[in-house]
CSV table of C-alpha atoms in Angstrom, one decimal:
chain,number,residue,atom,x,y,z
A,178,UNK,CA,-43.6,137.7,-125.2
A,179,UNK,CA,-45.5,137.3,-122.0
A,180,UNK,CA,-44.6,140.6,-119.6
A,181,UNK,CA,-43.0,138.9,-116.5
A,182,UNK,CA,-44.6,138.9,-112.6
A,183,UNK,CA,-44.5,142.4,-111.4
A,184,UNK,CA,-43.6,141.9,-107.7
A,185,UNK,CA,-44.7,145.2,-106.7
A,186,UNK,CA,-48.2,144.5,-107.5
A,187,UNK,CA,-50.9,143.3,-105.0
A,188,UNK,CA,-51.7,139.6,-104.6
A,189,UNK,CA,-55.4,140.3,-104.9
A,190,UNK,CA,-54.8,142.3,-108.2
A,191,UNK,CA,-53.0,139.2,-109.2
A,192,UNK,CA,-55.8,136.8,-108.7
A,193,UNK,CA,-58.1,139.1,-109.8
A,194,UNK,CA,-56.1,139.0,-113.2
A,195,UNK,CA,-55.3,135.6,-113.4
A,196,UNK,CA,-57.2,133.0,-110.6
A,197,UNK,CA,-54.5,130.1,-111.4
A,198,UNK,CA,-52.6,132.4,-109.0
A,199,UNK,CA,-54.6,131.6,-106.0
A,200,UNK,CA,-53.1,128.2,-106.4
A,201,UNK,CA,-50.3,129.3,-106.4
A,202,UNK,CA,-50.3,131.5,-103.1
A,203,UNK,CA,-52.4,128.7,-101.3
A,204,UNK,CA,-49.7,126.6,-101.9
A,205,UNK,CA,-46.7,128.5,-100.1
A,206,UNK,CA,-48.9,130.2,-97.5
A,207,UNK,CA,-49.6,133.9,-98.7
A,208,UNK,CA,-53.1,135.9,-97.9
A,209,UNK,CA,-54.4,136.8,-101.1
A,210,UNK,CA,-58.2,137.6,-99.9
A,211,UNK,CA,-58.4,139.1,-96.6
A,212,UNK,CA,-54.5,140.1,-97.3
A,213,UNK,CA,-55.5,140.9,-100.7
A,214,UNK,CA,-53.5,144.7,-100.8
A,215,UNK,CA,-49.8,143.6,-99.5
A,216,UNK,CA,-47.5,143.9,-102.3
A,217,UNK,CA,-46.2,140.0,-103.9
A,218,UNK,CA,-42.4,141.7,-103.0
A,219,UNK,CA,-43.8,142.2,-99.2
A,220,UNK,CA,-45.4,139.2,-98.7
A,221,UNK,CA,-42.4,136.9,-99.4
A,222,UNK,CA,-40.4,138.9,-97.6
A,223,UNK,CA,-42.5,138.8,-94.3
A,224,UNK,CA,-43.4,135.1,-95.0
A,225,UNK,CA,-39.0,134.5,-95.8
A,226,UNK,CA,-40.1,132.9,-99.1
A,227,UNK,CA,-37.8,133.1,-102.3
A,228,UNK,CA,-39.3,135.9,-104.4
A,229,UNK,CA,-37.8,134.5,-107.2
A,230,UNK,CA,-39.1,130.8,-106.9
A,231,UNK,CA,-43.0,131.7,-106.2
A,232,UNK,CA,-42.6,134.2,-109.4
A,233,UNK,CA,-41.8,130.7,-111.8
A,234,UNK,CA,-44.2,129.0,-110.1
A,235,UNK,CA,-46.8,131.6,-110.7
A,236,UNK,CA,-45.6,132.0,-114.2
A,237,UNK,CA,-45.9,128.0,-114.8
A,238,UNK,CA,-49.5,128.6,-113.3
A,239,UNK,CA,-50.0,131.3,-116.0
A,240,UNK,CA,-49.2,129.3,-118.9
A,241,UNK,CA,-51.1,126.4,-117.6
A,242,UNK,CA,-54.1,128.6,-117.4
A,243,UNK,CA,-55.8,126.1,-115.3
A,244,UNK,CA,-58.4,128.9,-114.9
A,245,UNK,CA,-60.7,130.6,-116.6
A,246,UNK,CA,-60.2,134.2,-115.8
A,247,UNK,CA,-62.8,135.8,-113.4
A,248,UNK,CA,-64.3,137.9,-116.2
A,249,UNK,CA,-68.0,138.8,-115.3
A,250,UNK,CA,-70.1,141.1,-117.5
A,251,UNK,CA,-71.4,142.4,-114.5
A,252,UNK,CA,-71.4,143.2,-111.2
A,253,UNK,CA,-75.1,141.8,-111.3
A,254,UNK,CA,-73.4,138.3,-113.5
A,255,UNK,CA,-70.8,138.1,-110.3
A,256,UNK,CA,-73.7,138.2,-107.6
A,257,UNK,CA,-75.8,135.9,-109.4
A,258,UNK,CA,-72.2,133.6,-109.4
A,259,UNK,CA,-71.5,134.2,-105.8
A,260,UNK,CA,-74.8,132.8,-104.8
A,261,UNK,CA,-75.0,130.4,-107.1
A,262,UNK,CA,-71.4,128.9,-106.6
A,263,UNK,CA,-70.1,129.8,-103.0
A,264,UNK,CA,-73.3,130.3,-100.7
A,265,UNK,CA,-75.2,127.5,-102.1
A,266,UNK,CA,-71.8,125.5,-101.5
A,267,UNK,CA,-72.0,126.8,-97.9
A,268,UNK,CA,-76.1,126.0,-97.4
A,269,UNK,CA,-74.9,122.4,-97.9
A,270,UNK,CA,-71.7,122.0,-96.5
A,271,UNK,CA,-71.5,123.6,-93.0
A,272,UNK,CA,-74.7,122.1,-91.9
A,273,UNK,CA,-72.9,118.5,-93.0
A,274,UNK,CA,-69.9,120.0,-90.9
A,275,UNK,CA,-71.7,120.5,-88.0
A,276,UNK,CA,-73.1,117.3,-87.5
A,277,UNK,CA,-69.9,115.4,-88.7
A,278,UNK,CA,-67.4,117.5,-86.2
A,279,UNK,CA,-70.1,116.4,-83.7
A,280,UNK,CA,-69.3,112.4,-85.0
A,281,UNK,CA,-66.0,112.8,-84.7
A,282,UNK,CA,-65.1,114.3,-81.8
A,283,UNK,CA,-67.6,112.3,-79.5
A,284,UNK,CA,-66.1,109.0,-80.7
A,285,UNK,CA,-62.0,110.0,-81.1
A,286,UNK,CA,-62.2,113.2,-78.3
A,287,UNK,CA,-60.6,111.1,-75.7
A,288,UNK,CA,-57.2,110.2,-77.8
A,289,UNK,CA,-57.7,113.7,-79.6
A,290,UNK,CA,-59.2,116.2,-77.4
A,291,UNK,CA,-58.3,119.3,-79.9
A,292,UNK,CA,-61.4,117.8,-81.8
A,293,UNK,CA,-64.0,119.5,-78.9
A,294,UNK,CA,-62.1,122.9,-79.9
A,295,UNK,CA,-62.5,122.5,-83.5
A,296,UNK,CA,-65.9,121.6,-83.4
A,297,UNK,CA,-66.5,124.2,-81.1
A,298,UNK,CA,-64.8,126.8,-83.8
A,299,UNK,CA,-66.9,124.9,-86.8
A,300,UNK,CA,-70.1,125.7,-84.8
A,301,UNK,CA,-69.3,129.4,-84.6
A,302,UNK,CA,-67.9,129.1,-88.2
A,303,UNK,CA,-70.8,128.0,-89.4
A,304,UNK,CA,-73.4,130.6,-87.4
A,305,UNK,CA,-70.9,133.6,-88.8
A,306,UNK,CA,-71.3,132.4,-92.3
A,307,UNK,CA,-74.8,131.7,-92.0
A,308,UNK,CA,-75.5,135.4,-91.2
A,309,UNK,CA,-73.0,136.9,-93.3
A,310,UNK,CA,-74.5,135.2,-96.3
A,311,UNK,CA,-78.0,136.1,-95.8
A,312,UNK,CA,-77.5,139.7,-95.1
A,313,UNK,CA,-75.6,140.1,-98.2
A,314,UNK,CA,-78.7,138.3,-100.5
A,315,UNK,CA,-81.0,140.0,-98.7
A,316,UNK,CA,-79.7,143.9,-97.4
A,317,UNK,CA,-76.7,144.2,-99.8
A,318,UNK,CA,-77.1,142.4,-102.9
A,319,UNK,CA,-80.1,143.9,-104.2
A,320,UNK,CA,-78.9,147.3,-104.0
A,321,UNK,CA,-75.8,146.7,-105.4
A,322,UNK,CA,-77.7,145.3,-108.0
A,323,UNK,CA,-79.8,148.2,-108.2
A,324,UNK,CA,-77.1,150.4,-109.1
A,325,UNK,CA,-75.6,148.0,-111.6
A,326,UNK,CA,-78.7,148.9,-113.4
A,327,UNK,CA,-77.5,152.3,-113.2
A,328,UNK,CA,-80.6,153.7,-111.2
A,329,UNK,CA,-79.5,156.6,-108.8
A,330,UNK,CA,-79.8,155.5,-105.2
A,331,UNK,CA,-81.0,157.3,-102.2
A,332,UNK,CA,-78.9,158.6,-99.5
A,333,UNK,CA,-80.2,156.2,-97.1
A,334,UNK,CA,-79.1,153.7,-99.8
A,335,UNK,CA,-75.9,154.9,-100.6
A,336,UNK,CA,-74.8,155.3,-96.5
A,337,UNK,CA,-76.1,151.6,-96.2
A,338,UNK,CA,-73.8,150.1,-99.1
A,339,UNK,CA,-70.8,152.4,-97.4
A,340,UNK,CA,-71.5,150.8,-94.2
A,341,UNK,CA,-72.6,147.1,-94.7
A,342,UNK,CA,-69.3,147.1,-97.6
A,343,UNK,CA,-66.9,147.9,-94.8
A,344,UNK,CA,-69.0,145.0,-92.2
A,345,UNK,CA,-69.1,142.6,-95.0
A,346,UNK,CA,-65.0,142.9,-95.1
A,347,UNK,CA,-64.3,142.7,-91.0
A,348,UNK,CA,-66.9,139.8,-91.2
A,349,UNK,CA,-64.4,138.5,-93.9
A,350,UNK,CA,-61.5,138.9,-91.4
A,351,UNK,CA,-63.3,137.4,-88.9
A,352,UNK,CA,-63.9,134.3,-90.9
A,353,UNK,CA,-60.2,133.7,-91.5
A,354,UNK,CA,-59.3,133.9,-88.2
A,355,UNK,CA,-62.0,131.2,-87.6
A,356,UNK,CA,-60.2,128.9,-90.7
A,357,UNK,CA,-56.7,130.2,-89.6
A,358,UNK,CA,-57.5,128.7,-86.0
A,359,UNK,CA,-59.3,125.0,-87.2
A,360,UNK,CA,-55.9,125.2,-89.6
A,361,UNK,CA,-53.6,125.5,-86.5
A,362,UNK,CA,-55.9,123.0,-84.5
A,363,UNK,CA,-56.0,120.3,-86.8
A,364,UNK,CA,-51.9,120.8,-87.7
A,365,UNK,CA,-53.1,121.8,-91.6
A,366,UNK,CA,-55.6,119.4,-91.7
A,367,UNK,CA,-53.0,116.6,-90.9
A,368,UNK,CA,-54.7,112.9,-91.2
A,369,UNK,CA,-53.8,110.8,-87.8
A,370,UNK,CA,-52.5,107.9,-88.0
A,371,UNK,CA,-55.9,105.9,-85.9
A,372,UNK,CA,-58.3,108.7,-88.1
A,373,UNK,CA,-61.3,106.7,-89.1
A,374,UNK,CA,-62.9,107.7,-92.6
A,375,UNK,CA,-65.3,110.0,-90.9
A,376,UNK,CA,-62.2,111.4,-89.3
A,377,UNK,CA,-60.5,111.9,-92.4
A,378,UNK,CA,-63.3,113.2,-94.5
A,379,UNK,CA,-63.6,116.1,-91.9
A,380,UNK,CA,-60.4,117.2,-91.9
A,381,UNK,CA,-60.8,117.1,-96.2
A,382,UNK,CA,-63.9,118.9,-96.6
A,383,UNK,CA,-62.5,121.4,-93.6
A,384,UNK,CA,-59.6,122.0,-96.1
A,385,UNK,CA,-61.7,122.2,-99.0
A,386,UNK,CA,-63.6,124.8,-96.9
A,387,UNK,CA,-60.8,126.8,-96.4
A,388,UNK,CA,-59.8,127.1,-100.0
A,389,UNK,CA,-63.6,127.9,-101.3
A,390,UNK,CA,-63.8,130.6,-98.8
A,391,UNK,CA,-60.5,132.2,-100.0
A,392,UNK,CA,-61.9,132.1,-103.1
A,393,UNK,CA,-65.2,133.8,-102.2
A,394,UNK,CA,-63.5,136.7,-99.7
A,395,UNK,CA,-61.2,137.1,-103.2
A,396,UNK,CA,-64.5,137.7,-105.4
A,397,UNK,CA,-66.1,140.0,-103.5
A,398,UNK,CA,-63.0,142.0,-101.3
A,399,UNK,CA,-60.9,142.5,-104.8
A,400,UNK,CA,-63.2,142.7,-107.5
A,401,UNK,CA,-67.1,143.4,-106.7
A,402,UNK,CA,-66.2,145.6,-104.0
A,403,UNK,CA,-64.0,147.7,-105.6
A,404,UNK,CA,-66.4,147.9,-108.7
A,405,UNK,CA,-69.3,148.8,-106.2
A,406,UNK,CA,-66.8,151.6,-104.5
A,407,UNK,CA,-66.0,152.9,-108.6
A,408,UNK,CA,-69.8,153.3,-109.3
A,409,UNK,CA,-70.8,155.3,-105.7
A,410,UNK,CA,-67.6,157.6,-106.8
A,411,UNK,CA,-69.4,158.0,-110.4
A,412,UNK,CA,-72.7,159.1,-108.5
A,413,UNK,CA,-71.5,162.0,-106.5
């Protein structure tokens, strides 16, 4: 018999576990990357959501399994799938963002002026990401990797990881207050009525956005980062 939903567990152990849950907690509203170590009990509460209720649904999204786990044999094998998955995703998309919140807001501006402030906030969006992704493939990444191999790092090496972990995760927070604002901009990514297609597709692939990136901060705040943390502790 399947052990039922512990509510004093975090949401980002959850996912971690099972990733149909991130589905789950999109759905009704609750932070499980960024937010990742708040208890499933507190978050309800503090959102005034029915503990019981998101509990079935995330035990329907459990027996669905509509998700692979995220089972990596690796903290190498989960790099090469961050990459691979969510910043390629990002190379493509936020320069197609850019240039398509520019479309948008110069021809529907005047009957929707909150479009110059979201393109404004996909602009700085897109910069933060930028950098955020290349420092990781190029300053972190590699030695993470390095000590996946289990070769001892330096003490420069190990005070770099310490530091550029606990950057990489502000950076993380800064990102979703960047999504949490286009979210609140664009009323959820609600379609006007006069929205044109290009006006439409925006607002979709600034939703789809939203959910890769919870998605990504999951990956790498609740389960690489913690595995990195593990193998420094092993090292002393």
């Amino acid at each position: 018999m399947t052990e039922p939903i512990d509510p004093d567990r975090p949401l980002g152990a959850l996912v971690r576990e099972n990733p149909a849950f991130a589905r789950v907690f999109e759905a009704v509203g609750l932070d499980f990357c960024c937010g990742g170590d708040q208890m499933l009990r507190t978050a309800c509460t503090e959102a005034d959501l029915d503990l019981d209720a998101v509990r079935e649904q995330l035990d329907e999204a459990r027996r669905k399994r509509e998700e692979r786990g995220d089972e990596w044999e690796s903290m190498t094998a989960l790099i090469e799938h961050v990459v691979d998955s969510h910043h390629q995703y990002l190379r493509e998309e936020l320069p197609a963002l850019e240039q398509l919140a520019e479309k948008v807001r110069s021809v529907h501006a005047e009957e929707h002026p909150e479009l110059a402030d979201i393109e404004r906030a996909v602009l700085e969006l897109a910069e933060e990401m930028s950098q955020h992704t290349t420092e990781e493939e190029q300053d972190v990444f590699p030695v993470i990797e390095k000590l996946d191999s289990r070769d001892e790092l330096t003490g420069e090496e190990r005070a770099r990881l310490d530091e550029a972990l606990a950057d990489l995760e502000s950076d993380h927070e800064a990102t979703a207050e960047h999504l949490e604002r286009i979210t609140e901009l664009s009323d959820g990514y609600a379609v006007p009525d006069d929205a044109c297609p290009s006006y439409q597709s925006l607002l979709e692939r600034l939703e789809t956005l939203e959910q890769d990136t919870h998605m990504h901060v999951h990956k790498e705040n609740n389960v690489l980062f913690p595995q990195v943390e593990s193998r420094l502790a092993g090292q002393v």
